[in-house]
Each structure stands twice: as structure tokens, then as C-alpha cells.
PDB file of C-alpha atoms in Angstrom:
ATOM      1  CA  ARG A  11      10.476  68.903  46.488  1.00 32.00           C
ATOM      2  CA  VAL A  12       9.765  65.266  45.773  1.00 37.00           C
ATOM      3  CA  VAL A  13      13.181  64.980  44.136  1.00 40.00           C
ATOM      4  CA  MET A  14      14.909  65.826  47.401  1.00 36.00           C
ATOM      5  CA  THR A  15      13.054  63.127  49.328  1.00 40.00           C
ATOM      6  CA  ALA A  16      13.089  60.301  46.785  1.00 45.00           C
ATOM      7  CA  THR A  17      15.216  58.030  48.991  1.00 47.00           C
ATOM      8  CA  ASP A  18      12.994  58.637  52.012  1.00 49.00           C
ATOM      9  CA  THR A  19       9.923  57.943  49.874  1.00 47.00           C
ATOM     10  CA  ALA A  20      11.341  54.608  48.739  1.00 50.00           C
ATOM     11  CA  ASP A  21      12.166  53.694  52.336  1.00 52.00           C
ATOM     12  CA  CYS A  22       8.624  54.569  53.445  1.00 49.00           C
ATOM     13  CA  ILE A  23       7.040  52.449  50.703  1.00 48.00           C
ATOM     14  CA  LEU A  24       9.333  49.452  50.938  1.00 51.00           C
ATOM     15  CA  ASP A  25      10.300  49.520  54.640  1.00 51.00           C
ATOM     16  CA  GLY A  26       7.403  51.333  56.231  1.00 46.00           C
ATOM     17  CA  ALA A  27       6.520  48.372  58.443  1.00 41.00           C
ATOM     18  CA  SER A  28       9.963  46.941  59.043  1.00 43.00           C
ATOM     19  CA  GLY A  29      10.696  48.849  62.229  1.00 41.00           C
ATOM     20  CA  ASN A  30      13.861  50.470  60.929  1.00 46.00           C
ATOM     21  CA  PRO A  31      15.100  53.423  63.005  1.00 43.00           C
ATOM     22  CA  ALA A  32      14.016  56.867  61.894  1.00 41.00           C
ATOM     23  CA  PRO A  33      16.687  59.253  60.553  1.00 44.00           C
ATOM     24  CA  ALA A  34      18.700  61.103  63.127  1.00 44.00           C
ATOM     25  CA  ASP A  35      17.116  64.426  62.195  1.00 42.00           C
ATOM     26  CA  SER A  36      13.577  63.069  62.280  1.00 39.00           C
ATOM     27  CA  ALA A  37      11.090  65.044  64.338  1.00 41.00           C
ATOM     28  CA  PHE A  38       9.069  61.909  65.130  1.00 42.00           C
ATOM     29  CA  ASP A  39       9.397  59.654  68.136  1.00 50.00           C
ATOM     30  CA  ALA A  40      11.197  56.659  66.595  1.00 53.00           C
ATOM     31  CA  SER A  41      10.188  54.229  69.359  1.00 57.00           C
ATOM     32  CA  ALA A  42       6.535  55.158  69.120  1.00 58.00           C
ATOM     33  CA  MET A  43       6.607  54.909  65.317  1.00 54.00           C
ATOM     34  CA  ARG A  44       8.185  51.443  65.476  1.00 58.00           C
ATOM     35  CA  ALA A  45       5.575  50.294  67.990  1.00 61.00           C
ATOM     36  CA  LEU A  46       2.754  51.544  65.766  1.00 60.00           C
ATOM     37  CA  ALA A  47       4.287  49.865  62.719  1.00 59.00           C
ATOM     38  CA  GLU A  48       4.675  46.535  64.522  1.00 62.00           C
ATOM     39  CA  ALA A  49       1.077  46.698  65.742  1.00 64.00           C
ATOM     40  CA  GLU A  50      -0.126  47.441  62.200  1.00 61.00           C
ATOM     41  CA  VAL A  51       1.815  44.480  60.800  1.00 61.00           C
ATOM     42  CA  GLN A  52       0.314  42.151  63.373  1.00 67.00           C
ATOM     43  CA  ARG A  53      -3.176  43.450  62.584  1.00 68.00           C
ATOM     44  CA  LEU A  54      -2.686  42.915  58.848  1.00 65.00           C
ATOM     45  CA  LEU A  55      -1.344  39.403  59.385  1.00 67.00           C
ATOM     46  CA  ALA A  56      -4.319  38.530  61.566  1.00 72.00           C
ATOM     47  CA  GLU A  57      -6.736  39.893  58.955  1.00 68.00           C
ATOM     48  CA  ARG A  58      -5.013  37.917  56.223  1.00 66.00           C
ATOM     49  CA  GLU A  59      -5.377  34.719  58.259  1.00 69.00           C
ATOM     50  CA  ARG A  60      -9.074  35.421  58.730  1.00 71.00           C
ATOM     51  CA  GLU A  61      -9.510  35.910  54.987  1.00 65.00           C
ATOM     52  CA  GLU A  62      -7.691  32.656  54.291  1.00 63.00           C
ATOM     53  CA  ARG A  63      -9.981  30.756  56.629  1.00 68.00           C
ATOM     54  CA  SER A  64     -13.133  32.386  55.271  1.00 63.00           C
ATOM     55  CA  LEU A  65     -12.145  31.691  51.660  1.00 58.00           C
ATOM     56  CA  GLY A  66     -11.053  28.151  52.366  1.00 54.00           C
ATOM     57  CA  GLY A  67      -7.432  28.857  51.473  1.00 46.00           C
ATOM     58  CA  GLY A  68      -4.869  26.549  52.947  1.00 43.00           C
ATOM     59  CA  GLY A  69      -1.874  28.688  52.116  1.00 42.00           C
ATOM     60  CA  ASP A  70       1.198  28.891  54.312  1.00 41.00           C
ATOM     61  CA  GLY A  71       1.269  32.672  54.180  1.00 38.00           C
ATOM     62  CA  SER A  72       4.209  32.739  51.814  1.00 36.00           C
ATOM     63  CA  VAL A  73       4.469  35.426  49.182  1.00 34.00           C
ATOM     64  CA  SER A  74       6.036  35.067  45.757  1.00 35.00           C
ATOM     65  CA  VAL A  75       6.397  37.406  42.823  1.00 37.00           C
ATOM     66  CA  ASP A  76       5.266  36.255  39.390  1.00 40.00           C
ATOM     67  CA  GLY A  77       8.482  37.508  37.791  1.00 41.00           C
ATOM     68  CA  GLY A  78       7.076  40.592  36.088  1.00 43.00           C
ATOM     69  CA  VAL A  79       6.439  44.122  37.232  1.00 44.00           C
ATOM     70  CA  ASN A  80       2.922  44.005  35.796  1.00 46.00           C
ATOM     71  CA  GLY A  81       2.031  41.345  38.324  1.00 47.00           C
ATOM     72  CA  VAL A  82       3.606  43.346  41.103  1.00 47.00           C
ATOM     73  CA  VAL A  83       1.865  46.581  40.178  1.00 45.00           C
ATOM     74  CA  ASP A  84      -1.502  44.933  39.616  1.00 43.00           C
ATOM     75  CA  GLY A  85      -1.323  42.868  42.774  1.00 40.00           C
ATOM     76  CA  GLY A  86      -0.351  39.622  41.051  1.00 36.00           C
ATOM     77  CA  VAL A  87       0.789  37.989  44.281  1.00 32.00           C
ATOM     78  CA  HIS A  88       0.298  34.314  44.985  1.00 32.00           C
ATOM     79  CA  SER A  89      -0.527  33.322  48.546  1.00 32.00           C
ATOM     80  CA  GLY A  90      -3.244  31.643  50.544  1.00 31.00           C
ATOM     81  CA  VAL A  91      -5.618  34.543  49.877  1.00 31.00           C
ATOM     82  CA  GLY A  92      -8.304  33.665  47.329  1.00 33.00           C
ATOM     83  CA  VAL A  93      -8.264  35.205  43.894  1.00 33.00           C
ATOM     84  CA  ASN A  94     -11.551  36.993  44.562  1.00 38.00           C
ATOM     85  CA  SER A  95     -10.266  38.861  47.604  1.00 42.00           C
ATOM     86  CA  ASP A  96     -10.645  42.618  47.524  1.00 51.00           C
ATOM     87  CA  PRO A  97      -7.393  44.155  46.129  1.00 49.00           C
ATOM     88  CA  SER A  98      -8.063  47.313  48.149  1.00 51.00           C
ATOM     89  CA  SER A  99      -8.197  45.455  51.462  1.00 53.00           C
ATOM     90  CA  PRO A 100      -5.385  46.059  53.969  1.00 54.00           C
ATOM     91  CA  SER A 101      -4.134  42.504  53.648  1.00 52.00           C
ATOM     92  CA  SER A 102      -3.855  42.788  49.860  1.00 56.00           C
ATOM     93  CA  ALA A 103      -1.962  46.033  50.285  1.00 60.00           C
ATOM     94  CA  PHE A 104       0.347  44.269  52.700  1.00 58.00           C
ATOM     95  CA  LEU A 105       0.980  41.498  50.170  1.00 59.00           C
ATOM     96  CA  ARG A 106       1.736  44.005  47.423  1.00 70.00           C
ATOM     97  CA  THR A 107       4.235  45.701  49.719  1.00 72.00           C
ATOM     98  CA  GLU A 108       5.875  42.315  50.247  1.00 76.00           C
ATOM     99  CA  SER A 109       6.027  41.910  46.453  1.00 81.00           C
ATOM    100  CA  PHE A 110       7.808  45.240  46.111  1.00 85.00           C
ATOM    101  CA  ARG A 111      10.347  44.164  48.707  1.00 86.00           C
ATOM    102  CA  ARG A 112      10.929  40.873  46.930  1.00 88.00           C
ATOM    103  CA  LEU A 113      11.481  42.630  43.607  1.00 88.00           C
ATOM    104  CA  ALA A 114      13.873  45.151  45.171  1.00 89.00           C
ATOM    105  CA  ALA A 115      15.785  42.301  46.811  1.00 90.00           C
ATOM    106  CA  SER A 116      16.058  40.482  43.483  1.00 91.00           C
ATOM    107  CA  ILE A 117      17.429  43.608  41.813  1.00 91.00           C
ATOM    108  CA  GLU A 118      19.916  44.193  44.601  1.00 89.00           C
ATOM    109  CA  ASP A 119      21.049  40.552  44.850  1.00 89.00           C
ATOM    110  CA  GLY A 120      24.778  40.317  44.173  1.00 84.00           C
ATOM    111  CA  LEU A 121      25.281  44.077  44.001  1.00 87.00           C
ATOM    112  CA  VAL A 122      27.236  45.825  46.746  1.00 87.00           C
ATOM    113  CA  GLU A 123      25.943  49.022  48.393  1.00 89.00           C
ATOM    114  CA  ARG A 124      23.180  49.483  45.835  1.00 90.00           C
ATOM    115  CA  SER A 125      20.072  48.924  47.974  1.00 91.00           C
ATOM    116  CA  VAL A 126      18.810  52.497  47.600  1.00 93.00           C
ATOM    117  CA  GLU A 127      19.188  52.371  43.823  1.00 94.00           C
ATOM    118  CA  ALA A 128      17.286  49.067  43.721  1.00 93.00           C
ATOM    119  CA  ARG A 129      14.451  50.512  45.796  1.00 93.00           C
ATOM    120  CA  LEU A 130      14.252  53.634  43.653  1.00 94.00           C
ATOM    121  CA  SER A 131      14.044  51.517  40.505  1.00 94.00           C
ATOM    122  CA  VAL A 132      11.020  49.693  41.950  1.00 93.00           C
ATOM    123  CA  LEU A 133       9.490  53.018  42.976  1.00 92.00           C
ATOM    124  CA  ALA A 134       9.981  54.367  39.436  1.00 94.00           C
ATOM    125  CA  LEU A 135       8.326  51.312  37.871  1.00 92.00           C
ATOM    126  CA  VAL A 136       5.382  51.305  40.245  1.00 90.00           C
ATOM    127  CA  GLY A 137       4.870  55.067  40.066  1.00 91.00           C
ATOM    128  CA  GLY A 138       5.396  55.343  36.323  1.00 93.00           C
ATOM    129  CA  VAL A 139       8.089  58.002  36.705  1.00 95.00           C
ATOM    130  CA  HIS A 140      11.641  58.288  35.413  1.00 97.00           C
ATOM    131  CA  LEU A 141      14.884  57.635  37.304  1.00 96.00           C
ATOM    132  CA  LEU A 142      18.227  59.328  36.693  1.00 96.00           C
ATOM    133  CA  MET A 143      21.460  57.985  38.167  1.00 96.00           C
ATOM    134  CA  LEU A 144      24.531  60.215  38.139  1.00 95.00           C
ATOM    135  CA  GLY A 145      27.949  58.912  39.086  1.00 92.00           C
ATOM    136  CA  PRO A 146      31.479  58.154  37.962  1.00 92.00           C
ATOM    137  CA  PRO A 147      32.303  55.151  35.765  1.00 90.00           C
ATOM    138  CA  GLY A 148      32.359  51.792  37.473  1.00 87.00           C
ATOM    139  CA  THR A 149      29.471  52.363  39.904  1.00 89.00           C
ATOM    140  CA  ALA A 150      27.085  49.728  38.489  1.00 88.00           C
ATOM    141  CA  LYS A 151      24.565  52.178  37.014  1.00 90.00           C
ATOM    142  CA  SER A 152      24.220  50.352  33.715  1.00 89.00           C
ATOM    143  CA  ALA A 153      24.435  46.947  35.360  1.00 89.00           C
ATOM    144  CA  LEU A 154      21.522  47.740  37.667  1.00 90.00           C
ATOM    145  CA  CYS A 155      19.334  49.014  34.820  1.00 89.00           C
ATOM    146  CA  ARG A 156      20.038  45.943  32.708  1.00 89.00           C
ATOM    147  CA  ARG A 157      19.254  43.708  35.666  1.00 90.00           C
ATOM    148  CA  VAL A 158      15.875  45.412  36.059  1.00 91.00           C
ATOM    149  CA  SER A 159      15.164  44.744  32.383  1.00 88.00           C
ATOM    150  CA  ARG A 160      15.834  41.042  32.889  1.00 89.00           C
ATOM    151  CA  LEU A 161      13.590  40.778  35.958  1.00 90.00           C
ATOM    152  CA  VAL A 162      10.487  42.609  34.764  1.00 87.00           C
ATOM    153  CA  GLY A 163       8.140  41.486  32.028  1.00 83.00           C
ATOM    154  CA  LEU A 164       8.174  44.700  30.004  1.00 90.00           C
ATOM    155  CA  SER A 165       9.295  45.384  26.451  1.00 93.00           C
ATOM    156  CA  TYR A 166      12.751  46.934  26.686  1.00 94.00           C
ATOM    157  CA  PHE A 167      14.989  49.191  24.634  1.00 96.00           C
ATOM    158  CA  GLU A 168      18.372  50.669  25.488  1.00 95.00           C
ATOM    159  CA  ARG A 169      20.853  52.904  23.743  1.00 96.00           C
ATOM    160  CA  THR A 170      24.143  54.535  24.692  1.00 95.00           C
ATOM    161  CA  LEU A 171      24.143  58.104  23.404  1.00 96.00           C
ATOM    162  CA  THR A 172      27.110  60.000  22.017  1.00 94.00           C
ATOM    163  CA  ARG A 173      27.492  63.413  20.445  1.00 92.00           C
ATOM    164  CA  PHE A 174      27.081  61.735  17.061  1.00 94.00           C
ATOM    165  CA  THR A 175      24.027  59.577  17.817  1.00 95.00           C
ATOM    166  CA  THR A 176      21.334  60.192  15.220  1.00 95.00           C
ATOM    167  CA  PRO A 177      17.550  60.156  15.786  1.00 95.00           C
ATOM    168  CA  GLU A 178      17.321  57.044  13.589  1.00 95.00           C
ATOM    169  CA  GLU A 179      19.295  55.045  16.145  1.00 96.00           C
ATOM    170  CA  LEU A 180      16.796  55.893  18.878  1.00 96.00           C
ATOM    171  CA  PHE A 181      13.461  56.305  17.116  1.00 96.00           C
ATOM    172  CA  GLY A 182      13.861  54.042  14.090  1.00 95.00           C
ATOM    173  CA  PRO A 183      14.706  54.576  10.407  1.00 95.00           C
ATOM    174  CA  LEU A 184      12.567  56.509   7.984  1.00 93.00           C
ATOM    175  CA  SER A 185       9.928  54.480   6.174  1.00 93.00           C
ATOM    176  CA  LEU A 186      10.783  54.348   2.468  1.00 93.00           C
ATOM    177  CA  ALA A 187       7.277  53.165   1.627  1.00 92.00           C
ATOM    178  CA  ALA A 188       5.827  56.202   3.406  1.00 91.00           C
ATOM    179  CA  LEU A 189       8.238  58.526   1.590  1.00 92.00           C
ATOM    180  CA  GLU A 190       6.985  57.159  -1.725  1.00 91.00           C
ATOM    181  CA  ARG A 191       3.494  58.204  -0.659  1.00 91.00           C
ATOM    182  CA  GLY A 192       4.783  61.648   0.310  1.00 91.00           C
ATOM    183  CA  GLU A 193       4.599  60.961   4.045  1.00 91.00           C
ATOM    184  CA  TYR A 194       7.343  61.459   6.634  1.00 91.00           C
ATOM    185  CA  ARG A 195       7.040  58.408   8.898  1.00 93.00           C
ATOM    186  CA  ARG A 196       9.395  56.192  10.864  1.00 94.00           C
ATOM    187  CA  ASN A 197       9.561  52.446  11.329  1.00 95.00           C
ATOM    188  CA  TYR A 198       9.671  52.732  15.130  1.00 94.00           C
ATOM    189  CA  ALA A 199       8.670  49.161  16.013  1.00 94.00           C
ATOM    190  CA  SER A 200      11.078  47.747  18.637  1.00 94.00           C
ATOM    191  CA  TYR A 201      12.656  51.181  19.103  1.00 96.00           C
ATOM    192  CA  ALA A 202      12.229  53.720  21.927  1.00 96.00           C
ATOM    193  CA  PRO A 203       8.662  54.808  21.000  1.00 96.00           C
ATOM    194  CA  ASP A 204       7.514  51.183  21.107  1.00 95.00           C
ATOM    195  CA  CYS A 205       8.977  50.085  24.471  1.00 95.00           C
ATOM    196  CA  GLU A 206       7.584  50.025  28.005  1.00 94.00           C
ATOM    197  CA  LEU A 207      10.962  50.301  29.744  1.00 95.00           C
ATOM    198  CA  LEU A 208      13.614  52.599  28.269  1.00 96.00           C
ATOM    199  CA  PHE A 209      17.260  52.857  29.325  1.00 96.00           C
ATOM    200  CA  LEU A 210      19.446  55.681  28.035  1.00 96.00           C
ATOM    201  CA  ASP A 211      23.123  55.604  28.946  1.00 95.00           C
ATOM    202  CA  GLU A 212      25.069  58.892  28.833  1.00 95.00           C
ATOM    203  CA  VAL A 213      21.743  60.637  28.413  1.00 95.00           C
ATOM    204  CA  PHE A 214      23.140  64.177  28.527  1.00 95.00           C
ATOM    205  CA  LYS A 215      25.025  63.618  25.301  1.00 94.00           C
ATOM    206  CA  ALA A 216      21.711  63.821  23.455  1.00 93.00           C
ATOM    207  CA  SER A 217      21.728  66.256  20.534  1.00 92.00           C
ATOM    208  CA  SER A 218      19.036  68.826  19.742  1.00 92.00           C
ATOM    209  CA  PRO A 219      17.321  66.669  17.048  1.00 92.00           C
ATOM    210  CA  ILE A 220      17.037  63.835  19.565  1.00 95.00           C
ATOM    211  CA  LEU A 221      15.712  66.127  22.303  1.00 94.00           C
ATOM    212  CA  ASN A 222      12.936  67.354  20.021  1.00 92.00           C
ATOM    213  CA  SER A 223      11.360  63.882  20.048  1.00 93.00           C
ATOM    214  CA  LEU A 224      12.662  62.596  23.387  1.00 95.00           C
ATOM    215  CA  LEU A 225      11.175  65.319  25.595  1.00 95.00           C
ATOM    216  CA  PRO A 226       7.506  64.751  24.644  1.00 95.00           C
ATOM    217  CA  LEU A 227       8.082  60.989  24.742  1.00 96.00           C
ATOM    218  CA  LEU A 228       9.238  61.193  28.365  1.00 96.00           C
ATOM    219  CA  ASN A 229       6.748  63.782  29.549  1.00 93.00           C
ATOM    220  CA  GLU A 230       3.513  63.139  27.643  1.00 94.00           C
ATOM    221  CA  ARG A 231       4.256  59.607  26.351  1.00 95.00           C
ATOM    222  CA  ILE A 232       3.669  60.943  22.854  1.00 95.00           C
ATOM    223  CA  PHE A 233       5.889  60.364  19.838  1.00 95.00           C
ATOM    224  CA  ASP A 234       5.706  62.720  16.866  1.00 92.00           C
ATOM    225  CA  ASP A 235       5.719  60.427  13.841  1.00 91.00           C
ATOM    226  CA  GLY A 236       5.649  62.974  11.066  1.00 88.00           C
ATOM    227  CA  ALA A 237       2.238  64.613  11.063  1.00 87.00           C
ATOM    228  CA  ALA A 238       0.803  61.951  13.379  1.00 90.00           C
ATOM    229  CA  LYS A 239       1.080  61.779  17.152  1.00 92.00           C
ATOM    230  CA  VAL A 240       1.511  58.249  18.467  1.00 93.00           C
ATOM    231  CA  LEU A 241       0.661  57.310  22.043  1.00 94.00           C
ATOM    232  CA  ALA A 242       3.706  55.451  23.417  1.00 95.00           C
ATOM    233  CA  PRO A 243       3.370  52.545  25.886  1.00 95.00           C
ATOM    234  CA  LEU A 244       6.309  53.841  27.962  1.00 95.00           C
ATOM    235  CA  ARG A 245       5.928  53.072  31.675  1.00 94.00           C
ATOM    236  CA  SER A 246       9.289  54.296  32.928  1.00 96.00           C
ATOM    237  CA  ALA A 247      12.660  55.465  31.647  1.00 96.00           C
ATOM    238  CA  PHE A 248      15.976  54.909  33.389  1.00 97.00           C
ATOM    239  CA  ALA A 249      18.949  57.069  32.526  1.00 96.00           C
ATOM    240  CA  ALA A 250      22.586  57.057  33.574  1.00 95.00           C
ATOM    241  CA  SER A 251      25.349  59.558  33.113  1.00 94.00           C
ATOM    242  CA  ASN A 252      28.878  60.222  34.311  1.00 92.00           C
ATOM    243  CA  GLU A 253      28.220  63.949  34.238  1.00 90.00           C
ATOM    244  CA  GLY A 254      25.365  66.375  34.730  1.00 90.00           C
ATOM    245  CA  PRO A 255      23.821  68.650  32.090  1.00 91.00           C
ATOM    246  CA  GLU A 256      26.384  71.084  30.721  1.00 87.00           C
ATOM    247  CA  SER A 257      24.130  73.400  28.707  1.00 86.00           C
ATOM    248  CA  ASP A 258      20.829  75.173  29.207  1.00 88.00           C
ATOM    249  CA  GLU A 259      19.116  73.144  26.486  1.00 88.00           C
ATOM    250  CA  LEU A 260      19.578  70.015  28.626  1.00 93.00           C
ATOM    251  CA  ASP A 261      17.778  71.494  31.645  1.00 92.00           C
ATOM    252  CA  ALA A 262      14.398  70.406  30.285  1.00 93.00           C
ATOM    253  CA  LEU A 263      15.680  66.846  29.898  1.00 95.00           C
ATOM    254  CA  TYR A 264      17.034  66.887  33.458  1.00 95.00           C
ATOM    255  CA  ASP A 265      13.664  68.097  34.707  1.00 94.00           C
ATOM    256  CA  ARG A 266      11.886  65.093  33.169  1.00 94.00           C
ATOM    257  CA  PHE A 267      13.458  62.771  35.768  1.00 96.00           C
ATOM    258  CA  LEU A 268      11.471  63.008  38.964  1.00 94.00           C
ATOM    259  CA  LEU A 269      13.757  60.582  40.819  1.00 95.00           C
ATOM    260  CA  ARG A 270      17.453  61.476  40.844  1.00 95.00           C
ATOM    261  CA  ARG A 271      20.194  59.599  42.597  1.00 95.00           C
ATOM    262  CA  LEU A 272      23.884  60.395  42.974  1.00 94.00           C
ATOM    263  CA  VAL A 273      25.630  57.007  42.830  1.00 93.00           C
ATOM    264  CA  ASN A 274      28.835  57.033  44.861  1.00 91.00           C
ATOM    265  CA  PRO A 275      31.789  54.692  44.406  1.00 89.00           C
ATOM    266  CA  LEU A 276      32.078  51.763  46.782  1.00 86.00           C
ATOM    267  CA  SER A 277      33.356  52.442  50.263  1.00 88.00           C
ATOM    268  CA  ASP A 278      36.388  50.604  51.587  1.00 88.00           C
ATOM    269  CA  ASP A 279      34.118  48.121  53.349  1.00 89.00           C
ATOM    270  CA  GLY A 280      32.121  47.654  50.155  1.00 85.00           C
ATOM    271  CA  ILE A 281      35.262  46.940  48.148  1.00 86.00           C
ATOM    272  CA  LEU A 282      36.310  44.377  50.746  1.00 87.00           C
ATOM    273  CA  THR A 283      32.876  42.739  50.599  1.00 85.00           C
ATOM    274  CA  MET A 284      33.012  42.584  46.806  1.00 82.00           C
ATOM    275  CA  LEU A 285      36.517  41.081  46.787  1.00 87.00           C
ATOM    276  CA  LEU A 286      35.798  38.487  49.445  1.00 86.00           C
ATOM    277  CA  GLY A 287      32.434  37.541  47.978  1.00 77.00           C
ATOM    278  CA  ASP A 288      30.027  35.202  49.754  1.00 59.00           C
ATOM    279  CA  ASP A 289      29.332  31.486  49.854  1.00 45.00           C
ATOM    280  CA  SER A 290      27.455  31.598  46.548  1.00 42.00           C
ATOM    281  CA  GLY A 291      30.333  33.404  44.894  1.00 41.00           C
ATOM    282  CA  ASP A 292      28.111  36.000  43.253  1.00 42.00           C
ATOM    283  CA  SER A 293      28.800  39.091  45.348  1.00 39.00           C
ATOM    284  CA  GLY A 294      30.766  40.328  42.388  1.00 40.00           C
ATOM    285  CA  GLY A 295      27.332  40.929  40.894  1.00 41.00           C
ATOM    286  CA  ASP A 296      27.184  41.791  37.247  1.00 43.00           C
ATOM    287  CA  GLY A 297      30.907  42.274  36.900  1.00 42.00           C
ATOM    288  CA  GLY A 298      31.008  39.158  34.773  1.00 38.00           C
ATOM    289  CA  ASP A 299      28.210  40.117  32.420  1.00 42.00           C
ATOM    290  CA  GLY A 300      30.627  41.374  29.812  1.00 38.00           C
ATOM    291  CA  ASP A 301      27.947  43.523  28.199  1.00 43.00           C
ATOM    292  CA  ASP A 302      28.626  46.832  29.874  1.00 44.00           C
ATOM    293  CA  GLY A 303      29.992  48.674  26.933  1.00 42.00           C
ATOM    294  CA  GLY A 304      29.022  52.123  28.241  1.00 43.00           C
ATOM    295  CA  ASP A 305      31.105  53.044  31.250  1.00 46.00           C
ATOM    296  CA  GLY A 306      32.138  49.662  32.601  1.00 42.00           C
ATOM    297  CA  ASP A 307      29.596  49.865  35.386  1.00 44.00           C
ATOM    298  CA  GLY A 308      29.566  46.119  35.862  1.00 40.00           C
ATOM    299  CA  VAL A 309      32.872  46.319  37.732  1.00 40.00           C
ATOM    300  CA  ALA A 310      31.372  47.874  40.818  1.00 45.00           C
ATOM    301  CA  GLY A 311      28.514  45.408  40.826  1.00 40.00           C
TER     302      GLY A 311
END
């Protein structure tokens, strides 16, 4: 199943040409794979240089991300390659891969032992799928999701769910003007049905009324607004929870998340790294954000 190999998939996409060793249980020849990857990188670099010369570009070969995931997904990478270069060419694909790495590095910056989670978040955004992170409190789940929201240029909505959360808190209040006309409609602007990036903390505390609207929103990107069906602009949903689904009615919600990651507490070495910090003094990550009201995840950042 794809779910079982999500981490390997992220490594292949973001590190496929980096020459990292293959897993110990890999059936491939690691040395041969690294040699092929290095040769492919050199070929792509040479082709990019040829394109730069043919298009009159004087770039230095540097790659920068435009700050939003739309630019990353659509190939919005600035380099010496001309704007009219073919986006399907190998060199353009190489540049987009570099953009993904840059975005993952920006998400991971300052967080300790969260590289896999950062890569999976990029994979979820690029692939348009949903990511679920399960783990105990204090493992930077919420902090990582909020950092992604600050880095990408997508409309964003988040909500921490409890047993008493009502559908109005997630999907917007009822429209009084519509009720006067005999219509059952919601004012969902700036709520979950109107966002491109959705973050739900403690997602498995969702009640049945919330699930009735949340499940089609996640799966079909459709929101039932009374008698009307509204096409939602949702690109990806991130969810975090301290516990897994405890009832059968939550199995469908669990199944909506193609990427699932068990977030472990920091190791002893990770705790030491976080305490000692680095020269920039930000290895404590998002611990100082002060906005992690859910499960205090910013501590582990």
C-alpha cells in the first residue's frame, strides 16, 4: 500500500539524486544506484547549461523558491533558464526537484528530528493528498503544520476539534438571510470549505454531524451547502492527533489520509541538540511561538 511506503516515496522524490545509501533491506545494488544517480545529475546540469547558453541566460545556476507552493508546483523557479523553456524538459524537472528540497528545508529549519515530516508535508502539497500525523503531545505536530501555512501562499484555515465542537465552528454559521428565503445555507467564506490548506488538530474528536460534511470535503472536494453542492478549492488537509480512531465511525475519516506518519518523541541526542541550540539560536524551533494551544507541540520543535 502507498500508505506503508510514504516515507520512502518522499525520499525518492526529494532525495532521488542525492546519492544517499539505500535502505539496509533494499534489493538493489546501492553502489550502482548511486553511480547512476550521479551520472543523471551531471547530465541534467550539462543540459541546463546548454539551455542557458542557447537562450542567452547569464544565470549562475542558483535556484530560489518564490515563497509559495503554487510556484513550486507549477515550476515557478527562478534561475538562468529562460521563461520560455519547456517545463517538461529534464532540466526543468531537475529545477522543480531543487525547489521541493528548498521548501522542505525551510519547513524543517529550526525543528529537531522532523525531516521526514517536512518532506511528507511537501509531498502532500504537491500531490494534493492529505497528511495525518499521530503522536504524543509535545512532538511538534501542530508547530510543523502552522509553519507550512506561513511558508506557502495558500488560503489557510485551522481548528482544534473537541467532543463539543459544532459544525458552525468548522463550516461557518447559518445564513439568516437565506433562512428568511426558506433556504438552508451557510456563510462559509473564510471557513474550511473556502480554504486551500486545512489543518485539523485532534481530528478524531470530530462528531457525527461534522463527519457528515467533512468526509465529502476531504474526498471529493465537495461541500454540501443545503441543497447545493459547492466545489471546494481544497488542495491538501493536514491533521494531527494524540490518539488514533477509537470507534468504527471514524474509520472512514482515517482512510481519507493517504499519508500517515507516527511522530515519535525526540531521542536523547535530539533533546541534547535542542537544548544546546546552534549559532543562530533557533534550534528550539517553534517552541517560542506561543500559539500552540492544542497539545503544546511547539515544545519539541
